[in-house]
Short mmCIF file of C-alpha atoms in Angstrom, two decimals:
data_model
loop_
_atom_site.label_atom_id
_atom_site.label_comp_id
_atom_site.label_asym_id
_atom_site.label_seq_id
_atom_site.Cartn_x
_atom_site.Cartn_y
_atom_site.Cartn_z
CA UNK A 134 -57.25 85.36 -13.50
CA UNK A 135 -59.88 83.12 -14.50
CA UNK A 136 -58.34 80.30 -15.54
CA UNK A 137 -57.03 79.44 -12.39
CA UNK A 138 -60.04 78.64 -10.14
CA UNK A 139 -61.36 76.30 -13.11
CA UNK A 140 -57.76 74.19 -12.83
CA UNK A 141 -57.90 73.25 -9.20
CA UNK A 142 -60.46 70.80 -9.19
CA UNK A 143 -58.67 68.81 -11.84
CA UNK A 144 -55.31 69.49 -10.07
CA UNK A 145 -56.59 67.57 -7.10
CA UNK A 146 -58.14 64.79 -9.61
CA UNK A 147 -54.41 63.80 -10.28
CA UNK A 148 -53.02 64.34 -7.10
CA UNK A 149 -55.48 61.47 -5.74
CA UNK A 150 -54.75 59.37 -9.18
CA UNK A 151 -51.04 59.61 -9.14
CA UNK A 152 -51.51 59.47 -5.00
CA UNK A 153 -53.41 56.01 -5.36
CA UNK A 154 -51.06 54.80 -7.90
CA UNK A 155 -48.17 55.35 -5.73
CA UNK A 156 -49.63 53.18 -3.02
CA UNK A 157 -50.27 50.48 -5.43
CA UNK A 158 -46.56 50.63 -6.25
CA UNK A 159 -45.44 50.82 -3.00
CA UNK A 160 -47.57 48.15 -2.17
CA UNK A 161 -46.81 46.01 -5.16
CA UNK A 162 -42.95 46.80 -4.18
CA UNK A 163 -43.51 46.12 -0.56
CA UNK A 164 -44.95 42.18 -1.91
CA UNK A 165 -42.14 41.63 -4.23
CA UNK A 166 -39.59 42.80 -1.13
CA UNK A 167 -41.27 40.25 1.35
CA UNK A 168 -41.36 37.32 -1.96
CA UNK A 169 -37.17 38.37 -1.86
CA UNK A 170 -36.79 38.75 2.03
CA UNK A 171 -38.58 35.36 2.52
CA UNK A 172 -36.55 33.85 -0.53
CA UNK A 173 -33.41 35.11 0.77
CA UNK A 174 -34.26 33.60 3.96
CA UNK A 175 -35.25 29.92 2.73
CA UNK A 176 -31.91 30.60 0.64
CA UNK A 177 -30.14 30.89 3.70
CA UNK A 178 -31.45 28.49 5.79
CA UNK A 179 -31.41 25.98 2.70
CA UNK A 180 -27.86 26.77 2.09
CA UNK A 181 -26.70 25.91 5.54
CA UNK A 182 -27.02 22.14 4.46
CA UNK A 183 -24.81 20.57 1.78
CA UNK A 184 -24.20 16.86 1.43
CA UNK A 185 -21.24 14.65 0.40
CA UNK A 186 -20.95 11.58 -1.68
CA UNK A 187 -19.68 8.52 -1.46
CA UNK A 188 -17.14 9.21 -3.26
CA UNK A 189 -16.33 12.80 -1.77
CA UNK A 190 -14.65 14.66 1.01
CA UNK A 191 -15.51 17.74 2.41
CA UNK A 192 -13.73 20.72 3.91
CA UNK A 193 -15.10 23.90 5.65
CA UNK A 194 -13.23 26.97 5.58
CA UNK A 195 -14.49 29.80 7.84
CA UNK A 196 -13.14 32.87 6.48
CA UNK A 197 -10.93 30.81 4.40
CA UNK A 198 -9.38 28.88 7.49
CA UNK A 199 -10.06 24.88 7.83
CA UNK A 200 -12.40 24.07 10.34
CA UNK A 201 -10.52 21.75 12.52
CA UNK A 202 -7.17 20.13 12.43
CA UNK A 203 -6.16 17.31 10.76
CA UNK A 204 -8.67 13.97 9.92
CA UNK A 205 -11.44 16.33 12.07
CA UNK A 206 -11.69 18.70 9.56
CA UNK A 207 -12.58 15.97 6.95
CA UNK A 208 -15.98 15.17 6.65
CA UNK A 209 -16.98 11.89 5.40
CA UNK A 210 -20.26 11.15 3.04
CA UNK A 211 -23.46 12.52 4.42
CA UNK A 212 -25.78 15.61 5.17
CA UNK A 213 -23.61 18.49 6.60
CA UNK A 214 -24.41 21.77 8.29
CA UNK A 215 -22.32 25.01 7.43
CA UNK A 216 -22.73 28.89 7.30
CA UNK A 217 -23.96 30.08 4.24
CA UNK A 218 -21.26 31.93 1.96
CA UNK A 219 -19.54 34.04 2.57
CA UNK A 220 -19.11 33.06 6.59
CA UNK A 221 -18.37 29.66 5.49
CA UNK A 222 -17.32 27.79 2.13
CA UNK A 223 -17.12 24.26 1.66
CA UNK A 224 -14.85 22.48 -0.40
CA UNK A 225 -15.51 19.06 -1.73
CA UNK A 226 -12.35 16.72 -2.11
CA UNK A 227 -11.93 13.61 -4.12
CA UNK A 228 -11.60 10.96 -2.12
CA UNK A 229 -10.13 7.12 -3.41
CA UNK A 230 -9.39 8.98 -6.82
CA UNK A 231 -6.11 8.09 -7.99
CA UNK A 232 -4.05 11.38 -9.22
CA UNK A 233 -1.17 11.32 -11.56
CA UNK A 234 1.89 13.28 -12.19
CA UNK A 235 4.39 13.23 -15.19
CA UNK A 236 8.45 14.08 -14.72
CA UNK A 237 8.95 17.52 -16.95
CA UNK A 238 12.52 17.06 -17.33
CA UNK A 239 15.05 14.61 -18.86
CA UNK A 240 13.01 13.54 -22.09
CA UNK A 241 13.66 14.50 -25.58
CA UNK A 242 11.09 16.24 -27.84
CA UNK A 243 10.15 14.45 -30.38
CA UNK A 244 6.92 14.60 -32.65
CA UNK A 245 5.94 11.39 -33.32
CA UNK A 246 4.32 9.47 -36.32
CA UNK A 247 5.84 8.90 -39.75
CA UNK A 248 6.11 12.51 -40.62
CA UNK A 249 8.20 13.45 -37.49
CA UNK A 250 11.27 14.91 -38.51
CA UNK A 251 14.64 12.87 -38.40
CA UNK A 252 16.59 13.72 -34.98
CA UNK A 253 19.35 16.47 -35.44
CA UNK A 254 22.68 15.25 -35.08
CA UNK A 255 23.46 16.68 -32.11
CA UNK A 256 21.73 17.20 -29.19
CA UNK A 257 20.56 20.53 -27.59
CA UNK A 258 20.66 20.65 -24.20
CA UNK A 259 18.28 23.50 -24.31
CA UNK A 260 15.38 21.85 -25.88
CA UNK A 261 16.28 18.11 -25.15
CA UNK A 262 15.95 16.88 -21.67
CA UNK A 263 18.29 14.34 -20.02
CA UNK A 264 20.04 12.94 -17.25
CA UNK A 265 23.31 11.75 -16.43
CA UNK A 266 24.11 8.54 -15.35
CA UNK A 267 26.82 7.50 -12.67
CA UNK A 268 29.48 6.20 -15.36
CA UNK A 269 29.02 9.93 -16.95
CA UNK A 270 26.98 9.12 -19.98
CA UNK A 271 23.96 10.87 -20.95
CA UNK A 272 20.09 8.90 -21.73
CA UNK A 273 17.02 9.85 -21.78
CA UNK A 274 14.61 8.74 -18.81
CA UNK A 275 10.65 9.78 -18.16
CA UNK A 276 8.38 8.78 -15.61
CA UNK A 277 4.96 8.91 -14.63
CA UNK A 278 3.67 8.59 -10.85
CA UNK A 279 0.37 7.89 -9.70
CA UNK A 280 -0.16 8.32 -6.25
CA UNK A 281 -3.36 8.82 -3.46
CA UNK A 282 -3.84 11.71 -1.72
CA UNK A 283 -4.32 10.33 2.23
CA UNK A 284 -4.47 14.06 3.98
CA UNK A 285 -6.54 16.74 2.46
CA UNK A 286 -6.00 19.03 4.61
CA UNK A 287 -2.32 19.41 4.42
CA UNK A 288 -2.35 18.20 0.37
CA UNK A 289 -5.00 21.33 -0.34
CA UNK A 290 -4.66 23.79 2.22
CA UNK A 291 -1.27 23.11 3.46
CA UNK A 292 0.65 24.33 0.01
CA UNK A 293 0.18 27.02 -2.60
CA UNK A 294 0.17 24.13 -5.29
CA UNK A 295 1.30 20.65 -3.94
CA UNK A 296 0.43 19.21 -6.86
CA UNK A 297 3.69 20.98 -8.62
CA UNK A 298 5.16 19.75 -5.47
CA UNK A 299 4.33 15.95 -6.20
CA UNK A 300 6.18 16.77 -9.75
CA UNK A 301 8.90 18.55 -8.63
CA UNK A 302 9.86 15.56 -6.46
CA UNK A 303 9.27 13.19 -9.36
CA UNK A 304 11.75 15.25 -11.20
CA UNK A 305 14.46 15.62 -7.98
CA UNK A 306 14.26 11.50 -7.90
CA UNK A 307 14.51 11.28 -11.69
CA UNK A 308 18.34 12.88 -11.22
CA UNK A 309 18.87 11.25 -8.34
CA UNK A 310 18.35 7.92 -9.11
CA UNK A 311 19.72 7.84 -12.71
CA UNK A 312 23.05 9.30 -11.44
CA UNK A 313 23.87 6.28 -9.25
CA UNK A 314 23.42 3.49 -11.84
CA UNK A 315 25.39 2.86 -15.07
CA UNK A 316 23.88 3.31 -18.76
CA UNK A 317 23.79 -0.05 -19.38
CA UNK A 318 21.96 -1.11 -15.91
CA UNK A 319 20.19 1.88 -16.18
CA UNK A 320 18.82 1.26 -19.59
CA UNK A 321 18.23 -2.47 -20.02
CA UNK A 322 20.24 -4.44 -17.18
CA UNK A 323 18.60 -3.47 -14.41
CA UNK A 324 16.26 -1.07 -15.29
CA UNK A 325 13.64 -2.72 -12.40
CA UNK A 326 16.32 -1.35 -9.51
CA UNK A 327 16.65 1.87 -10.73
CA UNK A 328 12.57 2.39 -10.56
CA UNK A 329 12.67 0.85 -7.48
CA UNK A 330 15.04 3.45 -6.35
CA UNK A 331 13.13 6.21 -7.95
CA UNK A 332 10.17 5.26 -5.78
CA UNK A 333 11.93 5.37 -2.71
CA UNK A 334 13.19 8.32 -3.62
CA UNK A 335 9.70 10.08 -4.12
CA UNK A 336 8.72 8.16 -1.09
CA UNK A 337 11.47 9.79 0.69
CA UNK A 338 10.39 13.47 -0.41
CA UNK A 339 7.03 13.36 -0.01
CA UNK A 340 7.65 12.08 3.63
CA UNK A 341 9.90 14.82 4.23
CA UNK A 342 7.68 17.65 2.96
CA UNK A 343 4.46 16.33 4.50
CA UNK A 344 2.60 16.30 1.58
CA UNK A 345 -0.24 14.18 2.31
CA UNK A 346 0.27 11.55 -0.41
CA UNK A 347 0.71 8.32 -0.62
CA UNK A 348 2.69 6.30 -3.95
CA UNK A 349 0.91 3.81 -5.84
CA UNK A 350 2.59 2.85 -9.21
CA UNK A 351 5.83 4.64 -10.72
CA UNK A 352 6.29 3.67 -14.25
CA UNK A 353 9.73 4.81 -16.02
CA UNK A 354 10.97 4.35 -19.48
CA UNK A 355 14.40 5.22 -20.43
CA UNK A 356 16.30 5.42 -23.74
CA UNK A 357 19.49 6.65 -25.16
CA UNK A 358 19.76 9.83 -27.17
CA UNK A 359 18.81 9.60 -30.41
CA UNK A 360 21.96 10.10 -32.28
CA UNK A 361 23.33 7.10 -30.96
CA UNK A 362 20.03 5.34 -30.71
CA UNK A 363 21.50 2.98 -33.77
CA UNK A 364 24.83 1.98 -31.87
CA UNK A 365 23.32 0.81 -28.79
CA UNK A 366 20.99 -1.29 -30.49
CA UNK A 367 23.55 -2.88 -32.67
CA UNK A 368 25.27 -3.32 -29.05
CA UNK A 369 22.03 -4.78 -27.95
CA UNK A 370 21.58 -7.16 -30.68
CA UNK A 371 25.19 -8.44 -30.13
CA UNK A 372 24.73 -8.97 -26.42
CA UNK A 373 21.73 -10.99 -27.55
CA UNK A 374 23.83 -13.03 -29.79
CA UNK A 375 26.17 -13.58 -26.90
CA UNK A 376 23.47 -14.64 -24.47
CA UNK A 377 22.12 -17.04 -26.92
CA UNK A 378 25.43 -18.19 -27.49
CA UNK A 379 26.49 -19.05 -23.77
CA UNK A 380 22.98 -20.21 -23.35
CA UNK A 381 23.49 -23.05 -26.25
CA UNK A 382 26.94 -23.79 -24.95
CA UNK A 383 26.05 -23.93 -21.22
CA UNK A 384 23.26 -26.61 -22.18
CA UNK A 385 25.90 -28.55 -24.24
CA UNK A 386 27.67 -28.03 -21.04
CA UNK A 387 25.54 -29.63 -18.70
CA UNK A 388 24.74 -32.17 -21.25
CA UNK A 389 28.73 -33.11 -21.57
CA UNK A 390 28.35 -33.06 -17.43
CA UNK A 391 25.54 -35.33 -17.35
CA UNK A 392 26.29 -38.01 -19.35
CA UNK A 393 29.90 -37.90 -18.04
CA UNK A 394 28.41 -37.89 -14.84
CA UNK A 395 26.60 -41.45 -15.62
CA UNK A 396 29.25 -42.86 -16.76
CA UNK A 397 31.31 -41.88 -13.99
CA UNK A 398 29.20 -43.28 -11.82
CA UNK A 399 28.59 -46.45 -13.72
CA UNK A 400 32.40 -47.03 -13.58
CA UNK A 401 32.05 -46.28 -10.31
CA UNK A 402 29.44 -48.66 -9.71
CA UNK A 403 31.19 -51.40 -11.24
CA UNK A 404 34.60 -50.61 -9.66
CA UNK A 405 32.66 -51.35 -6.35
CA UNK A 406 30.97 -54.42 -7.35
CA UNK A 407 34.58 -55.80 -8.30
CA UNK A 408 35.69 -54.69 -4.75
CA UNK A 409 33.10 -56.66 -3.15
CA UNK A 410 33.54 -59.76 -5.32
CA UNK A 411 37.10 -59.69 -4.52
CA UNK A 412 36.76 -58.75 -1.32
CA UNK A 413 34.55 -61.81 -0.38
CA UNK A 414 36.73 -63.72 -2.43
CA UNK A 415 39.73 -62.98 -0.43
CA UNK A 416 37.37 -63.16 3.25
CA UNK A 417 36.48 -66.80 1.79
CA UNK A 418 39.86 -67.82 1.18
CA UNK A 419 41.16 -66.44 4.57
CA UNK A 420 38.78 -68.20 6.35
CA UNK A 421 38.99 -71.68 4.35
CA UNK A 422 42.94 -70.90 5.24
CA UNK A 423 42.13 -70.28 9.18
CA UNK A 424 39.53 -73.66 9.07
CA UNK A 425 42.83 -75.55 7.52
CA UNK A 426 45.17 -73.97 9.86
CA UNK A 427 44.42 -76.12 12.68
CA UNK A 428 44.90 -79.57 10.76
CA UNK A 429 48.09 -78.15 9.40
CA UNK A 430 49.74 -77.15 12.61
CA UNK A 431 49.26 -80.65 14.25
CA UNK A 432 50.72 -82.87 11.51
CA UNK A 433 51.91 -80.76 8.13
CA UNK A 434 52.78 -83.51 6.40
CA UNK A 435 49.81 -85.62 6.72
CA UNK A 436 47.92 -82.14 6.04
CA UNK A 437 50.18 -81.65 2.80
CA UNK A 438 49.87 -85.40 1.59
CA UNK A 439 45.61 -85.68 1.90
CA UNK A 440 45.83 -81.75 0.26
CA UNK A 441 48.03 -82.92 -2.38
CA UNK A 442 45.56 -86.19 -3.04
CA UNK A 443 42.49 -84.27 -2.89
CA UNK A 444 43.96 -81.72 -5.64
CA UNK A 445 45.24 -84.84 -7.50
CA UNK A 446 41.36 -86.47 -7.23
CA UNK A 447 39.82 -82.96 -7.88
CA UNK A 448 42.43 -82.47 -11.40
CA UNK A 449 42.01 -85.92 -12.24
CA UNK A 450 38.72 -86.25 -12.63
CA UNK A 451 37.49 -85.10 -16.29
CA UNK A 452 41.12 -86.17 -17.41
CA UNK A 453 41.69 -88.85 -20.06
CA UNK A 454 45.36 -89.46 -19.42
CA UNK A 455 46.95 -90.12 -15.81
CA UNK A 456 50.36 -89.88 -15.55
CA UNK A 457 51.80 -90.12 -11.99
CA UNK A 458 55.40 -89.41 -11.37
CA UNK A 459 56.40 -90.74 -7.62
CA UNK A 460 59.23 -88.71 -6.48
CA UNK A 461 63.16 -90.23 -6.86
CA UNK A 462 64.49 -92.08 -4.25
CA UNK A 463 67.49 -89.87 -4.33
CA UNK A 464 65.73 -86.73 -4.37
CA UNK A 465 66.88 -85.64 -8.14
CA UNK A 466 64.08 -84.25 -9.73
CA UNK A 467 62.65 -86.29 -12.24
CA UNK A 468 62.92 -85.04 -16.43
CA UNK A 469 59.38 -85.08 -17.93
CA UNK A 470 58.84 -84.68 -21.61
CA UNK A 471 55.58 -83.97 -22.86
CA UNK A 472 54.76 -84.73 -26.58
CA UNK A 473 51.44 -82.81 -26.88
CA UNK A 474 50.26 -84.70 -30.48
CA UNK A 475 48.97 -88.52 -29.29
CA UNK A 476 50.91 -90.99 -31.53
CA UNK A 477 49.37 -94.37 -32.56
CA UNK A 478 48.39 -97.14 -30.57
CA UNK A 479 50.65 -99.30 -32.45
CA UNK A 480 53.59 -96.39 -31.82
CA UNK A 481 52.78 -96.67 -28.23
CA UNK A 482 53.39 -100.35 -27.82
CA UNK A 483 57.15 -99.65 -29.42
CA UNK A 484 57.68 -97.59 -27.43
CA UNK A 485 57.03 -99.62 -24.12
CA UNK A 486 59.00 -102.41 -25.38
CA UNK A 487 61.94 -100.97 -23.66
CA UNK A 488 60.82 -101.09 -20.43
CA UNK A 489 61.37 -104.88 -20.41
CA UNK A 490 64.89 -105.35 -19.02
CA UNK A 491 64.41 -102.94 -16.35
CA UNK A 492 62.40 -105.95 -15.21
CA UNK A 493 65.21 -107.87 -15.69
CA UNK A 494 67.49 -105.55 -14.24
#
């Protein structure tokens, strides 16, 4: 019974300590819950405001919707306002960044380097991609696509994963286009047309499902299967032969051609000159013939005497011997006898001796 008037004193002694240091918890508390209230409040007005590069696009979703439709719910570089998390979330977009995407089917595996493993000598269908061509043979054809991504909205929001879209196309045109071109275009004749179908055929599919893209660059490399990787390039190397062949003989060709061709026309040339010649020729003599024709319609036989005496005087003229022959009174023709080897002067007078009794007679 004594004991317990002596404890109340120091009861209330701790009741005002452990009273006091209550309130400078609470109070210490109360400071660190206004440091957090105002903290959370510049954290939520400084949150509001988010900015965008150059080389960014942004998109709000409120509630995980887009804010806006189409090119308005892109925003371009600059200081943006939005609702802090979790109202709103912003979602920052490359923008001008190319993308690519590789085809996943119709290519064999095949470790590379000097240790890979030699092909097996058949091909698995399982493991080995490929595609079939339009003559029915089988090669192997990859391709990579690179490609721009022109509407956000409907490339990011609009699909689950568009980017397996994008490669599921690249795979679809893949088939497509290999199965309308032969193995030989489609692996070294014309390999250029069958990309160029390719693209259109991505173009086509990405159109169709509104993906948002557009194509830059398709590159495509095809090859024929392994196993018979050694026949088509002994083919290859023939064809080569043969094209260097024709080559050689088409330029012997055309050099056959051209020098056949300038002599052709050198002949030709020359065959016209003669024409001309002759031709004047034969306009000279017709007209000499037409300025005679005249004198030889009034008298012909004066015309055919001074003709015949200016042929005589033009023949005559650088000749050493002159022998005329009048015509026969009786119109016989006269027998000449030519001895073509001269025969002495002394000869000659014997031989006129017997002209002397034709004087007499």
């Amino acid at each position: 019974m004594n004991s317990t008037p002596s404890k109340t004193p120091a009861t209330g002694g701790w009741s005002d300590a452990g009273t006091q240091a209550l309130a400078e918890a609470l109070k210490s508390s109360f400071v660190l819950v206004k440091i957090a209230l105002v903290l959370l409040v510049v954290y939520f007005c400084g949150s509001n405001f988010f900015t965008v590069s150059s080389n960014e696009r942004a998109v709000v979703l409120r509630f995980g919707q887009p804010v806006g439709r189409g090119e308005e719910a892109v925003l371009g570089p600059g200081f943006h306002l939005a609702w802090p998390y979790p109202i709103d979330e912003v979602v920052k977009i490359p923008a001008q960044q190319i993308l690519s995407a590789s085809s996943t089917v119709g290519w064999h595996r095949q470790e590379r380097g000097p240790a890979a493993p030699a092909p097996p000598p058949r091909l698995n269908p399982v493991l080995d991609g490929y595609a079939v061509t339009g003559d029915g043979n089988i090669l192997h054809a990859q391709a990579q696509l690179r490609y721009r991504v022109v509407d956000p909205v409907r490339f990011y929001f609009g699909f689950t994963n568009a980017m397996a879209l994008v490669t599921n196309a690249l795979n679809n045109a893949l088939f497509h286009a290999v199965a309308q071109f032969s193995v030989d275009d489609a692996l070294r004749l014309n390999l250029p047309a069958l990309k160029e179908r390719m693209l259109a055929r991505v173009e086509q599919l990405a159109r169709e499902q509104e993906l948002g893209i557009s194509v830059e660059q398709l590159d495509l490399v095809t090859a024929p299967p392994r196993q018979v990787k050694a026949a088509f390039d002994e083919v290859t190397a023939a064809e080569s032969e043969l094209y260097t062949r024709v080559n050689e003989a088409q330029a012997y060709a055309n050099g056959v051609r051209a020098r056949a061709q300038g002599e052709a026309s050198a002949r030709r040339n020359a065959a016209e000159a003669d024409r001309n010649r002759l031709v004047a020729e034969v306009e000279s003599e017709a007209r000499y013939f037409q300025d005679m024709l005249p004198s030889y319609r009034r008298d012909p036989a004066l015309f055919m005497a001074r003709l015949q005496v200016e042929t005589l005087g033009r023949l005559m003229t650088n000749a050493q011997d002159k022998f005329f022959l009048p015509a026969r009174a009786d119109g016989r023709p006269r027998e000449v006898r030519l001895q073509l080897n001269r025969e002495p002067q002394r000869l000659k007078t014997e031989v006129q001796a017997p002209t002397a009794p034709e004087h007499k007679h």
